[in-house]
Each structure stands twice: as structure tokens, then as C-alpha cells.
Short mmCIF file of C-alpha atoms in Angstrom, two decimals:
data_model
loop_
_atom_site.label_atom_id
_atom_site.label_comp_id
_atom_site.label_asym_id
_atom_site.label_seq_id
_atom_site.Cartn_x
_atom_site.Cartn_y
_atom_site.Cartn_z
CA MET A 106 -75.54 15.26 -4.92
CA ARG A 107 -74.07 18.41 -3.32
CA SER A 108 -70.87 18.43 -1.46
CA CYS A 109 -71.01 19.23 2.33
CA GLY A 110 -69.59 22.71 3.40
CA VAL A 111 -67.43 23.83 6.25
CA GLY A 112 -68.49 24.29 9.92
CA ARG A 113 -70.64 22.65 12.54
CA GLU A 114 -74.39 23.83 10.79
CA ALA A 115 -72.94 22.74 7.13
CA ALA A 116 -71.99 19.21 8.59
CA ALA A 117 -75.52 18.82 10.30
CA ALA A 118 -77.23 19.58 7.24
CA CYS A 119 -74.92 17.03 5.49
CA HIS A 120 -75.98 14.35 8.00
CA ARG A 121 -79.78 14.86 7.37
CA ARG A 122 -79.33 14.57 3.57
CA LEU A 123 -77.46 11.34 4.07
CA VAL A 124 -80.09 9.81 6.72
CA GLU A 125 -83.03 10.61 3.89
CA ALA A 126 -80.95 9.40 0.81
CA LEU A 127 -80.27 6.06 2.78
CA ARG A 128 -84.01 5.61 3.51
CA TRP A 129 -84.90 5.99 -0.17
CA PRO A 130 -83.07 2.80 -1.81
CA MET A 131 -83.83 0.90 0.95
CA ALA A 132 -87.54 1.18 0.78
CA LYS A 133 -87.64 1.04 -2.72
CA SER A 134 -86.02 -2.18 -3.33
CA PRO A 135 -84.14 -4.02 -0.51
CA ALA A 136 -82.67 -6.43 -3.06
CA SER A 137 -81.65 -4.61 -5.79
CA PRO A 138 -78.11 -4.37 -7.00
CA THR A 139 -78.45 -0.94 -7.71
CA ALA A 140 -79.53 -0.34 -4.06
CA VAL A 141 -76.31 -1.84 -2.74
CA VAL A 142 -74.24 0.29 -5.00
CA ALA A 143 -76.19 3.42 -3.85
CA LEU A 144 -75.79 2.14 -0.27
CA LEU A 145 -72.18 1.58 -0.47
CA GLY A 146 -71.55 5.11 -2.05
CA PHE A 147 -73.83 6.90 0.51
CA LEU A 148 -71.61 5.15 3.26
CA PHE A 149 -68.28 6.52 1.53
CA PHE A 150 -70.11 10.07 1.42
CA GLY A 151 -70.99 9.91 5.21
CA LEU A 152 -67.38 8.85 6.12
CA PHE A 153 -66.26 11.74 4.11
CA CYS A 154 -68.45 14.36 5.96
CA SER A 155 -67.42 12.74 9.24
CA LEU A 156 -63.86 13.30 8.41
CA ARG A 157 -64.45 16.99 7.69
CA LEU A 158 -66.58 17.63 10.47
CA ILE A 159 -63.53 16.52 12.59
CA ASP A 160 -60.95 18.21 10.80
CA PHE A 161 -62.80 21.61 10.39
CA ASN A 162 -64.19 22.10 13.72
CA PRO A 163 -61.99 23.76 15.94
CA ALA A 164 -64.20 23.16 19.01
CA VAL A 165 -63.75 19.28 18.74
CA GLU A 166 -60.51 18.17 20.07
CA THR A 167 -60.45 14.30 19.46
CA PRO A 168 -57.72 12.02 19.74
CA MET A 169 -57.78 11.45 15.93
CA ARG A 170 -57.63 14.85 15.30
CA GLN A 171 -54.85 15.29 17.75
CA THR A 172 -52.73 12.57 15.92
CA ILE A 173 -53.29 14.18 12.39
CA LEU A 174 -52.34 17.45 13.66
CA MET A 175 -48.98 15.97 15.41
CA ALA A 176 -48.15 13.96 12.43
CA ASN A 177 -48.45 17.12 10.12
CA ARG A 178 -46.54 18.98 12.41
CA THR A 179 -43.61 16.28 12.45
CA ILE A 180 -43.62 16.22 9.04
CA ASN A 181 -43.53 19.82 8.20
CA SER A 182 -40.86 20.63 10.70
CA ASP A 183 -38.52 18.32 8.83
CA ILE A 184 -38.81 20.00 5.22
CA ASP A 185 -37.07 23.15 4.49
CA PRO A 186 -38.71 24.76 1.68
CA HIS A 187 -35.50 26.48 0.48
CA GLU A 188 -33.52 23.22 0.15
CA PRO A 189 -33.86 20.47 -2.28
CA ALA A 190 -35.35 17.27 -1.19
CA MET A 191 -33.09 14.84 -0.16
CA ILE A 192 -32.35 11.80 -2.27
CA PRO A 193 -31.53 8.47 -0.44
CA THR A 194 -27.71 7.47 -0.71
CA LYS A 195 -27.11 4.05 -2.36
CA PRO A 196 -26.35 1.79 0.42
CA ARG A 197 -22.36 1.08 0.82
CA ARG A 198 -20.88 -2.32 0.11
CA SER A 199 -19.67 -3.94 3.22
CA ILE A 200 -16.36 -5.44 2.32
CA GLU A 201 -14.53 -8.09 4.45
CA TYR A 202 -11.42 -9.63 3.22
CA VAL A 203 -11.31 -13.38 3.66
CA LEU A 204 -7.59 -15.07 3.59
CA ASN A 205 -7.90 -17.80 1.00
CA CYS A 206 -5.57 -20.65 2.23
CA SER A 207 -7.59 -23.66 0.76
CA ASP A 208 -5.21 -26.58 -0.47
CA GLY A 209 -5.45 -25.20 -3.90
CA ASN A 210 -4.06 -21.74 -2.87
CA VAL A 211 -1.01 -22.13 -0.67
CA SER A 212 1.41 -19.61 -2.09
CA GLN A 213 0.37 -19.78 -5.60
CA SER A 214 -1.64 -16.72 -6.48
CA CYS A 215 -3.06 -13.60 -5.56
CA PRO A 216 -6.97 -13.15 -5.41
CA THR A 217 -8.19 -11.02 -8.48
CA TYR A 218 -11.64 -10.08 -6.82
CA TYR A 219 -10.47 -7.65 -4.23
CA PRO A 220 -11.67 -4.22 -4.73
CA THR A 221 -9.67 -1.98 -6.95
CA GLU A 222 -10.59 1.61 -5.52
CA SER A 223 -11.71 2.80 -2.16
CA GLU A 224 -15.33 3.44 -1.36
CA LEU A 225 -15.52 6.31 1.17
CA ASP A 226 -18.32 7.13 3.64
CA PRO A 227 -20.06 10.11 2.50
CA ASN A 228 -20.90 10.72 5.90
CA ALA A 229 -17.70 10.72 7.14
CA LEU A 230 -15.87 13.62 8.74
CA PRO A 231 -13.38 15.67 6.89
CA PRO A 232 -9.74 13.74 7.12
CA ARG A 233 -7.56 15.63 9.92
CA THR A 234 -4.26 17.00 9.28
CA CYS A 235 -1.17 14.38 9.69
CA PRO A 236 0.98 14.89 12.67
CA ASP A 237 4.03 17.61 12.11
CA TYR A 238 6.45 14.86 11.67
CA PHE A 239 4.73 13.77 8.38
CA ARG A 240 6.45 17.20 6.77
CA TRP A 241 9.75 15.33 7.23
CA ILE A 242 8.85 13.44 4.04
CA TYR A 243 9.78 16.33 1.93
CA GLU A 244 13.10 16.64 3.56
CA ASP A 245 13.98 13.15 2.90
CA LEU A 246 12.85 13.20 -0.63
CA LYS A 247 14.38 16.86 -1.21
CA PRO A 248 17.71 15.54 -3.00
CA TRP A 249 15.66 14.50 -5.83
CA SER A 250 13.24 17.13 -6.01
CA ASP A 251 15.10 19.25 -8.76
CA THR A 252 16.38 16.25 -10.88
CA GLY A 253 13.92 13.58 -10.49
CA ILE A 254 14.61 9.95 -10.36
CA THR A 255 15.54 7.94 -13.27
CA ARG A 256 15.68 4.32 -13.42
CA GLU A 257 19.61 4.40 -13.68
CA MET A 258 19.52 5.91 -9.91
CA VAL A 259 17.34 3.33 -8.84
CA GLU A 260 19.38 0.55 -10.32
CA ARG A 261 22.57 1.96 -8.41
CA ALA A 262 20.49 1.35 -5.36
CA ARG A 263 20.56 -2.21 -5.82
CA LYS A 264 24.26 -2.52 -4.46
CA THR A 265 23.10 -3.07 -0.82
CA ALA A 266 19.39 -3.82 -1.43
CA ASN A 267 17.52 -6.75 0.01
CA PHE A 268 14.77 -6.36 -2.86
CA ARG A 269 12.97 -4.47 -5.18
CA LEU A 270 9.38 -3.15 -4.75
CA VAL A 271 7.15 -2.58 -7.80
CA VAL A 272 3.50 -1.36 -7.79
CA VAL A 273 1.40 -1.32 -10.82
CA ASP A 274 -2.02 -0.92 -11.16
CA GLY A 275 -2.39 -1.43 -7.48
CA ARG A 276 -0.72 -4.63 -7.48
CA ALA A 277 2.69 -5.30 -5.58
CA TYR A 278 5.70 -7.40 -6.89
CA VAL A 279 8.94 -8.29 -5.18
CA GLU A 280 12.32 -9.21 -6.57
CA TRP A 281 14.31 -10.70 -4.31
CA TYR A 282 18.25 -9.84 -3.81
CA GLU A 283 19.52 -11.02 -0.47
CA LYS A 284 17.80 -12.44 2.66
CA SER A 285 17.59 -10.06 5.47
CA PHE A 286 18.38 -10.71 8.98
CA GLN A 287 15.51 -12.84 10.72
CA THR A 288 12.04 -11.83 9.13
CA ARG A 289 12.63 -7.96 8.62
CA ASP A 290 11.79 -8.30 4.93
CA ALA A 291 9.20 -10.40 5.24
CA PHE A 292 7.23 -8.18 7.59
CA THR A 293 8.09 -5.14 6.01
CA LEU A 294 6.63 -6.60 2.76
CA TRP A 295 3.58 -7.81 4.94
CA GLY A 296 3.17 -4.04 5.83
CA ILE A 297 2.92 -3.18 2.39
CA ALA A 298 0.57 -5.58 1.45
CA GLN A 299 -1.57 -4.52 4.25
CA LEU A 300 -1.24 -1.11 3.13
CA LEU A 301 -2.56 -2.20 -0.46
CA ARG A 302 -5.51 -3.72 1.49
CA LYS A 303 -6.49 -0.48 3.45
CA TYR A 304 -6.10 1.61 0.50
CA PRO A 305 -6.94 -0.13 -2.75
CA GLY A 306 -6.18 1.94 -5.71
CA LYS A 307 -4.59 4.62 -3.79
CA VAL A 308 -0.97 3.50 -3.90
CA PRO A 309 0.49 4.80 -7.04
CA ASP A 310 2.76 3.01 -9.79
CA LEU A 311 6.43 3.10 -8.39
CA GLU A 312 9.64 1.21 -8.46
CA LEU A 313 11.82 1.19 -5.40
CA MET A 314 14.89 -0.37 -3.39
CA PHE A 315 14.81 -1.57 -0.11
CA ASP A 316 17.76 -2.25 2.48
CA CYS A 317 16.50 -4.05 5.66
CA VAL A 318 20.18 -3.39 7.68
CA ASP A 319 20.02 -1.05 10.33
CA TRP A 320 22.45 1.56 9.52
CA PRO A 321 22.30 4.14 6.66
CA VAL A 322 24.83 3.84 3.70
CA ILE A 323 23.98 6.65 1.17
CA VAL A 324 26.63 9.19 2.64
CA SER A 325 25.67 12.66 1.67
CA ARG A 326 29.16 13.79 1.23
CA ASP A 327 29.71 11.52 -1.83
CA TYR A 328 27.07 13.72 -3.63
CA PRO A 329 27.98 17.24 -2.61
CA GLU A 330 26.44 18.97 -5.69
CA ARG A 331 22.38 19.51 -5.47
CA ASN A 332 21.86 18.14 -8.77
CA ALA A 333 24.05 15.06 -7.69
CA THR A 334 22.51 11.76 -8.85
CA ALA A 335 22.50 10.12 -5.33
CA PRO A 336 20.62 6.54 -5.54
CA PRO A 337 17.34 6.40 -3.60
CA LEU A 338 17.46 3.74 -1.25
CA PHE A 339 14.81 2.92 1.34
CA ARG A 340 15.42 1.80 4.91
CA TYR A 341 14.41 2.14 8.42
CA CYS A 342 16.70 4.98 9.72
CA GLY A 343 18.87 7.73 8.82
CA ASP A 344 21.12 10.48 10.33
CA ASP A 345 22.39 14.01 9.27
CA ARG A 346 25.38 12.34 7.24
CA THR A 347 23.44 10.21 4.97
CA LEU A 348 20.45 10.56 2.41
CA ASP A 349 18.67 7.17 2.83
CA ILE A 350 14.95 7.37 2.89
CA VAL A 351 13.26 6.52 6.10
CA PHE A 352 10.14 4.00 6.24
CA PRO A 353 8.55 2.53 9.18
CA ASP A 354 10.22 -0.54 10.48
CA TRP A 355 9.27 -4.18 10.30
CA SER A 356 7.99 -4.59 13.87
CA PHE A 357 5.04 -2.41 13.31
CA TRP A 358 3.53 -5.99 12.43
CA GLY A 359 5.22 -8.03 14.80
CA TRP A 360 8.69 -9.45 15.53
CA PRO A 361 8.34 -13.42 15.82
CA GLU A 362 11.93 -14.11 16.89
CA ILE A 363 11.82 -12.29 20.07
CA ASN A 364 7.91 -12.40 20.72
CA ILE A 365 7.16 -8.66 20.08
CA LYS A 366 3.62 -8.66 18.96
CA PRO A 367 1.94 -6.17 16.15
CA TRP A 368 1.90 -2.69 17.18
CA GLU A 369 -1.84 -2.29 17.29
CA SER A 370 -2.60 -4.76 19.76
CA LEU A 371 0.86 -4.01 21.79
CA LEU A 372 -0.28 -0.36 22.06
CA GLU A 373 -3.37 -1.23 23.82
CA GLU A 374 -1.44 -3.51 26.32
CA LEU A 375 0.91 -0.65 26.96
CA LYS A 376 -1.97 1.80 27.63
CA ASP A 377 -3.31 -0.84 30.12
CA GLY A 378 0.35 -1.21 31.56
CA ASN A 379 0.46 2.48 32.19
CA ARG A 380 -2.69 2.17 34.29
CA ARG A 381 -1.56 -0.38 36.65
CA THR A 382 1.12 1.63 38.62
CA ARG A 383 0.68 5.37 38.91
CA TRP A 384 3.62 7.58 38.20
CA MET A 385 4.02 8.49 42.01
CA ASP A 386 3.89 4.77 43.01
CA ARG A 387 6.64 3.88 40.56
CA LYS A 388 10.40 3.06 41.65
CA PRO A 389 12.20 6.23 41.56
CA TYR A 390 15.14 5.04 39.61
CA ALA A 391 16.14 4.96 35.68
CA TYR A 392 15.42 1.49 34.11
CA TRP A 393 16.74 -0.12 31.26
CA LYS A 394 16.73 -3.46 29.84
CA GLY A 395 18.22 -4.79 26.64
CA ASN A 396 20.86 -6.55 24.77
CA PRO A 397 24.27 -4.69 25.41
CA ALA A 398 26.44 -6.64 23.20
CA VAL A 399 25.41 -4.93 20.01
CA ALA A 400 27.09 -1.62 20.45
CA ASP A 401 29.94 -0.09 22.63
CA THR A 402 27.57 2.58 23.82
CA ARG A 403 25.39 0.07 25.29
CA MET A 404 28.46 -1.59 27.14
CA ASP A 405 29.36 1.95 28.33
CA LEU A 406 25.90 2.09 29.89
CA LEU A 407 26.34 -1.28 32.03
CA LYS A 408 28.95 1.11 34.16
CA CYS A 409 25.91 2.84 35.55
CA ASN A 410 24.26 0.15 37.25
CA VAL A 411 24.13 0.30 40.98
CA SER A 412 27.45 -1.04 42.54
CA ASP A 413 29.06 -1.38 46.18
CA SER A 414 30.67 2.08 45.42
CA HIS A 415 28.11 4.06 43.23
CA ASP A 416 24.45 4.66 42.81
CA TRP A 417 23.76 6.33 39.73
CA ASP A 418 20.20 5.84 40.53
CA ALA A 419 20.08 3.55 37.56
CA ARG A 420 18.88 -0.01 37.21
CA ILE A 421 20.38 -1.66 34.28
CA TYR A 422 19.58 -5.36 33.15
CA GLY A 423 20.99 -7.44 30.46
CA GLN A 424 18.49 -9.11 28.06
CA ASP A 425 18.73 -13.00 27.18
CA TRP A 426 16.83 -13.21 24.17
CA ILE A 427 18.08 -16.97 23.91
CA GLY A 428 17.28 -17.84 27.64
CA GLU A 429 13.75 -16.04 27.16
CA SER A 430 12.64 -17.83 24.15
CA GLN A 431 13.23 -21.09 26.05
CA HIS A 432 11.22 -19.89 29.28
CA GLY A 433 8.28 -18.41 27.27
CA TYR A 434 9.30 -15.02 27.15
CA ASN A 435 8.21 -14.48 31.02
CA GLN A 436 10.55 -11.86 31.96
CA SER A 437 10.43 -9.53 28.65
CA ASN A 438 6.67 -8.45 28.49
CA LEU A 439 7.15 -4.80 27.19
CA ALA A 440 3.59 -4.12 29.18
CA ASN A 441 4.89 -5.22 32.39
CA GLN A 442 7.97 -2.67 32.26
CA CYS A 443 6.20 0.48 32.97
CA SER A 444 7.10 0.03 36.83
CA HIS A 445 9.88 2.70 36.93
CA ARG A 446 9.43 6.72 36.99
CA TYR A 447 12.19 7.01 34.42
CA LYS A 448 13.10 4.67 31.44
CA ILE A 449 16.16 4.83 29.30
CA TYR A 450 16.51 4.93 25.58
CA ILE A 451 19.66 4.15 24.09
CA GLU A 452 20.81 3.48 20.61
CA GLY A 453 22.34 -0.40 19.26
CA SER A 454 24.25 -0.73 16.33
CA ALA A 455 22.01 2.10 14.87
CA TRP A 456 18.51 3.52 15.93
CA SER A 457 16.65 0.89 18.18
CA VAL A 458 13.13 -0.53 17.56
CA SER A 459 12.56 -0.16 21.61
CA GLU A 460 12.21 3.39 21.13
CA LYS A 461 8.52 3.36 20.67
CA TYR A 462 7.77 0.65 23.58
CA ILE A 463 9.76 3.01 25.93
CA LEU A 464 8.04 6.43 25.01
CA ALA A 465 4.73 4.87 25.42
CA CYS A 466 4.99 4.29 29.20
CA ASP A 467 4.13 7.35 30.68
CA SER A 468 7.60 7.41 32.51
CA VAL A 469 9.88 10.11 31.78
CA THR A 470 12.12 8.92 28.59
CA LEU A 471 15.80 9.56 29.33
CA PHE A 472 17.20 9.86 25.68
CA VAL A 473 21.00 9.01 25.27
CA LYS A 474 21.98 11.48 22.67
CA PRO A 475 20.88 9.53 19.51
CA ARG A 476 22.85 9.85 16.32
CA TYR A 477 20.07 8.17 14.24
CA TYR A 478 16.38 9.13 13.65
CA ASP A 479 13.43 6.92 12.30
CA PHE A 480 10.40 8.31 10.62
CA PHE A 481 8.62 9.79 13.86
CA SER A 482 11.30 10.72 16.21
CA ARG A 483 11.87 14.00 14.71
CA GLY A 484 8.79 15.40 15.79
CA LEU A 485 9.71 14.83 19.42
CA MET A 486 10.90 17.80 21.39
CA PRO A 487 13.64 17.66 24.36
CA VAL A 488 12.04 18.81 27.63
CA TYR A 489 8.53 18.25 26.48
CA HIS A 490 8.56 14.51 25.26
CA TYR A 491 11.84 13.40 26.76
CA TRP A 492 14.89 14.41 28.81
CA PRO A 493 18.27 14.55 27.06
CA VAL A 494 21.33 12.53 28.31
CA ARG A 495 24.92 13.22 27.35
CA ASP A 496 26.28 10.35 25.58
CA ASP A 497 29.67 11.15 26.81
CA ASP A 498 29.01 11.19 30.49
CA LYS A 499 25.93 8.86 30.75
CA CYS A 500 26.19 7.87 34.40
CA ARG A 501 26.25 11.56 35.87
CA SER A 502 23.80 12.57 33.55
CA ILE A 503 21.29 10.15 34.48
CA LYS A 504 21.82 10.67 38.00
CA PHE A 505 20.95 14.52 37.45
CA ALA A 506 17.92 13.57 35.49
CA VAL A 507 16.63 11.29 38.22
CA GLN A 508 17.29 13.99 41.16
CA TRP A 509 15.87 16.79 38.97
CA GLY A 510 12.67 14.81 38.27
CA ASN A 511 12.11 13.46 42.04
CA ARG A 512 12.46 17.15 42.81
CA HIS A 513 10.05 18.25 40.09
CA LYS A 514 7.62 15.60 40.27
CA GLN A 515 4.75 17.51 38.48
CA LYS A 516 6.87 18.72 35.57
CA ALA A 517 8.34 15.14 35.32
CA GLN A 518 5.02 13.80 35.01
CA GLU A 519 4.05 16.15 32.13
CA ILE A 520 6.92 15.04 30.25
CA GLY A 521 5.90 11.33 30.48
CA ARG A 522 2.54 12.14 29.65
CA ALA A 523 3.38 14.29 26.41
CA ALA A 524 5.45 11.30 25.28
CA SER A 525 2.82 8.52 25.85
CA LYS A 526 0.04 10.65 24.15
CA PHE A 527 2.36 11.37 21.20
CA ILE A 528 2.82 7.56 20.92
CA GLN A 529 -1.00 6.62 21.53
CA GLU A 530 -2.35 9.61 19.27
CA ASP A 531 0.22 10.34 16.66
CA LEU A 532 1.70 7.00 16.09
CA LYS A 533 -1.38 4.78 16.11
CA MET A 534 -1.45 1.98 13.42
CA ASP A 535 -3.88 4.21 10.91
CA LEU A 536 -1.25 6.86 10.94
CA VAL A 537 1.56 4.55 10.31
CA TYR A 538 -0.22 3.67 7.34
CA ASP A 539 -1.00 7.15 6.34
CA TYR A 540 2.71 7.84 6.59
CA MET A 541 3.63 4.93 4.20
CA LEU A 542 1.10 6.03 1.61
CA HIS A 543 2.10 9.75 1.46
CA LEU A 544 6.03 8.84 1.43
CA LEU A 545 5.18 6.38 -1.29
CA THR A 546 2.94 8.80 -3.24
CA GLU A 547 5.35 11.48 -3.02
CA TYR A 548 8.24 9.47 -3.90
CA SER A 549 6.28 8.18 -7.13
CA LYS A 550 5.90 11.68 -8.13
CA LEU A 551 9.51 11.95 -8.68
CA LEU A 552 10.02 8.88 -11.04
CA LYS A 553 11.22 9.86 -14.43
CA PHE A 554 10.36 6.45 -16.01
CA LYS A 555 7.50 3.92 -16.01
CA PRO A 556 7.60 1.14 -13.30
CA GLN A 557 7.90 -2.00 -14.75
CA ILE A 558 7.42 -5.72 -13.44
CA PRO A 559 10.61 -7.75 -13.66
CA GLU A 560 10.72 -10.97 -15.29
CA ASP A 561 11.16 -13.09 -12.08
CA ALA A 562 9.21 -11.09 -9.76
CA THR A 563 6.67 -12.33 -7.27
CA GLU A 564 3.28 -11.10 -6.69
CA LEU A 565 2.88 -9.71 -3.22
CA CYS A 566 -0.41 -10.11 -1.18
CA SER A 567 -1.67 -11.72 2.14
CA GLU A 568 -2.54 -15.03 0.44
CA THR A 569 1.01 -15.66 -0.96
CA MET A 570 2.81 -14.41 2.54
CA ALA A 571 0.31 -16.02 5.21
CA CYS A 572 -0.66 -18.80 3.57
CA PRO A 573 2.66 -21.04 3.39
CA ALA A 574 3.90 -19.22 6.97
CA ASP A 575 3.44 -21.21 10.32
CA GLY A 576 4.22 -20.63 14.10
CA MET A 577 4.83 -17.05 15.32
CA GLU A 578 5.26 -15.76 12.01
CA LYS A 579 1.74 -16.77 10.86
CA LYS A 580 0.21 -15.94 14.12
CA PHE A 581 1.39 -12.26 13.90
CA MET A 582 0.53 -12.23 9.99
CA MET A 583 -2.82 -13.13 10.77
CA GLU A 584 -3.29 -10.70 13.91
CA SER A 585 -1.85 -7.88 11.79
CA MET A 586 -3.96 -8.43 8.55
CA GLY A 587 -6.12 -5.66 7.26
CA LYS A 588 -10.08 -6.89 7.53
CA ASN A 589 -11.37 -4.12 5.30
CA PRO A 590 -10.39 -1.43 3.06
CA SER A 591 -10.70 1.91 4.66
CA ASP A 592 -13.91 3.81 4.12
CA THR A 593 -12.28 7.26 5.29
CA SER A 594 -9.36 9.32 3.32
CA PRO A 595 -5.95 9.19 5.00
CA CYS A 596 -4.84 12.15 6.94
CA ALA A 597 -4.18 15.59 4.90
CA LEU A 598 -0.41 15.82 4.29
CA PRO A 599 0.77 19.39 5.77
CA PRO A 600 2.84 21.37 3.53
CA PRO A 601 6.71 21.17 3.66
CA TYR A 602 8.88 23.22 6.04
CA ASP A 603 9.97 26.60 4.88
CA LYS A 604 13.71 27.16 5.58
CA ILE A 605 12.92 29.76 8.35
CA THR A 606 10.63 27.32 10.18
CA LEU A 607 12.92 24.43 9.85
CA ALA A 608 15.83 26.42 11.23
CA THR A 609 13.82 27.99 13.91
CA LEU A 610 12.63 24.13 14.80
CA LYS A 611 16.42 22.71 14.94
CA ARG A 612 17.40 25.94 17.06
CA ARG A 613 14.55 25.11 19.67
CA LYS A 614 15.90 21.48 20.08
CA ALA A 615 19.40 22.44 20.32
CA ASN A 616 18.62 25.33 22.95
CA SER A 617 16.59 22.80 24.86
CA ILE A 618 19.35 20.34 24.93
CA TRP A 619 21.88 23.18 25.85
CA GLN A 620 19.79 24.17 28.79
CA VAL A 621 19.64 21.02 30.05
CA GLU A 622 23.52 20.48 29.96
CA LYS A 623 23.84 23.76 31.77
CA TRP A 624 21.53 22.90 34.56
CA GLU A 625 23.48 19.51 34.76
CA LYS A 626 26.93 21.23 35.19
CA VAL A 627 25.67 23.59 37.83
CA TYR A 628 24.43 20.71 39.54
CA TRP A 629 27.55 18.71 39.44
CA ASP A 630 30.04 21.82 40.37
CA ALA A 631 27.75 22.69 43.49
CA ARG A 632 28.15 18.91 44.36
CA SER A 633 31.88 19.02 43.90
CA LYS A 634 32.15 21.90 46.11
CA ALA A 635 30.04 20.18 48.75
CA ASP A 636 32.22 17.11 48.67
CA ALA A 637 35.12 19.50 48.95
CA VAL A 638 34.10 21.22 52.02
CA SER A 639 33.28 18.00 53.64
#
């Protein structure tokens, strides 16, 4: 049988042939199987002709035709003939860590089924560049950039170390030497265990010594030559006279002895605390609360408190941690301490954990001249992130800072906001882990020996630490435990400072501090003249 043509007349002719064909088999033998087959064939033929009529008659605009055309347009609009066809990607596995603390696995062994490499999200954006303070990683490791680090150097760092950390094939091991004060060592190691969970397979093989005491001990003058063999020792802070390698402190995962929560949750509480009271509605004084007994400089700060004879615009409160623990820490909630326009940061026996909590408060941080730095504080700029305060004339310096801020409210608020933005954006927990990863990676590149697992070392993982823990220690570990491996890459480490850039940065900081001290001197000279006249 001939096929139908295209157009109205051709379709009509096709219809007439169909009717005549249908009459012929039915009239000849209604019950014949051949007739039935012929009938089905002619019905299919008629359907084909009808569709041809609908599809090719431009004058007929039926709902079916509209649907077909719209579908064709939709499909064709998504196809670029110049690009290869999209191949569906393999679905990514959703991995969630589960802490196995069953009766048979309390502190005995680490799981072997955890992922050994990171599975990245193919649709994730390229990693952001790390904050500028990451560049200090190179400066902290510079003493060994030419010589590398030998096993003999590492062994000499054992003198004051609390533990040795070894990472081999993505698994961590610890060799204990001396128990630290409180749970500093435990929560430092807990943080490293979470780093391994966050970035499986990314922490390279390494071996290092860690000292959990506050003050640095590797004095640079003992190693005057550039190729001298200073022992590499990790700790929480450093200063310009020492070579200790600075690492994030234990409190990022919680400080159970004084009820300071892990950083990730506490940072959200501090953000909420900021919203409760507008800067303009806060008390127009400088506030400090802490333990003054740990350092002479803090005892000296007590003299700046309001008294019958002087009001230095400071409100100073001693913190009794023993009493607080007996009363449920009701008076030490850090999120409730964003109530003053100005907050004082002052070091203790060395650097103080309180630094990040104070900077996060939107209040102007009055930074009593520090000697020590932690891993992020070198990224802060005076008069932009904080207001510098003299350490040898604290009371007058604090008084001037408060008076200046209350006269320049807009600028003061900008300083407070810049600091809290730095803490909220550049010190969030993901970046703390990224700093740890980049520091350990750069350190491992300097090793001139193959790390080995000590015979008496204990494997480190969440199970061996959290399962036997109890009380606040277990609570904070569970709260800060990594739930999933990261599906994105860490931030991209920026290049090291060149000599000119680093010198310019240091000069800029020094000039800003000098300018504030100059303003302060002018202020007090004018006050002295006014008092002499009166």
C-alpha cells in the first residue's frame, strides 16, 4: 500500500483509501483470522495518517500539536550542538561517622572501616584563599627551611614535651611523656583526631613533639646561626625571642574544667550575645573579668578599677573559678559579657585563651601591649581590629581609650565590628582545621627521616578517647566530634611573605601603635595643664 503524502489533500486521499480497504476484508470474511490481522494493520495505518495530518498541517493548532512542539522546543533548548553530551556522574557516597562505644569497644581499638581518602563534591566551588595569618606558617618553620628537620632534632625537643605525635598512613599514634595541666593534652589530641576525620588521607606522615605549657622555651639566641639545629617544638603560643611552632590551643574543642564550650557552638552564642545589646546601649566603660593571680601584670590592672579617689573608666572583676564551679557557672557565661562598649585583653602567665572570646564581642578590644602571640593574632592590625594600651601605664591608657571612643563613636564601632567580623569569618572552626592541616603538611615536608610508630605508642582516634571519657569531658568531645568527612578542599594556602612585604607590615603596626601613644600623650598633657590652671 502506498504511504500518505504531506498536506491536507494527501491526508484526505489517504482517509478514502483507508475506508475502502476496511470495507473489503469485512465484507469478504468477518470471521477469518486474516481479516482480523488486516483490520489491525489498517487501524495502525489510519493512526499513522492522522498523526501526519496533525503534525504537518500548519493550519491545525490542536492541543496535541502544541504539546509536541513545546516538548521539542524544551529538549532542543537544553542541547548545545558544540558541546559533548552530559554523562551522569556517579552518585557520591554519604558518609557519617558513628562513634562505636559498645561494651566490646571501650578504649580498646580504632575502627578500620573509616574512609582513607577524601571524596570531593564535583560541583563544589574552588577553595577560597586562606586568611593572611596563614602566611605566618612559613615564618614559624623558617628556622628549618634550609637544613630540614632530622630525627636528632626532634628527639632533643622531648626535654619538655608532654607527648610525641606520629601520623603514618593517615592513622595517628601518641607516645605519652608527662601529663599536662588539666585536660589540655587530651583536647589537643582530640582536635587532631577530628582533623583526621575531617580530611581522611590528607594529613601526611609526620612525627613531632608537643609541649602543653603556656610559655615558649626554645630561645632563639641559643641558636644564632641560620643553619643551627634548633629542636622543633609545638605549643600554643610564641614570642619574638623564641622559635616554638604555634598550634591552635585545646579550648577550640572545649575546656571542661571551667565550662567553656567548644568553639563552634560558643561562636554562635557569642553572635547571639552581640545582638542582645546595641553598641550605643552598652555601658560606656572598659570591662575585664578574669583570674588576676596568674600574673603580675594582671594584679597591676586591678589598680585601674573605680575607687573613691579615681575613676579610670574601667570596671575590673576577679574571677573565682572554684566558686563558679560550685554555683553552676552562672556568672561566667561568655555570651552574656558583651555588655560594655570596651573590653580589656591582658595576658596571663603567657598568652590567654580569652583573646578570641573578647574580640568576638563587637566591643572595642583594648589590647594591653602583649608579649606573646597565638596562631591567628598576628593577623590583627592595631586601630583597625583593636585599640593598643600601654602596659607600663595601664590606667591612664585605658582612660584615654574610653574617652576617645566615646567621643568618636562611629570609629569605635567600626573597630569593634572589624574584630568580631575577623573572628566570625576568619576564625570559624573549618579554618582552624585548615590551619592545622597546612601547618602539619608544611612541617612534614621538612622531615629528613621516615616517621616510625613507637613500640609503646597508643593509636589515637575518637573511640579510644571519647568512649572511656565521662562528665563534661565526654560531653564536649561528643559536641565537637566531626560527623562527616569534608567534601570540599581546604582553603588555598597563600604564598609566604617576601622580605619587603613583611617589613612593611611590621612597620605599619608599629606606626599605628606609636600614633595612639602620641594622641594619648597630647591628651594627658592637656589635662595636666588644665588641672594646673584650675
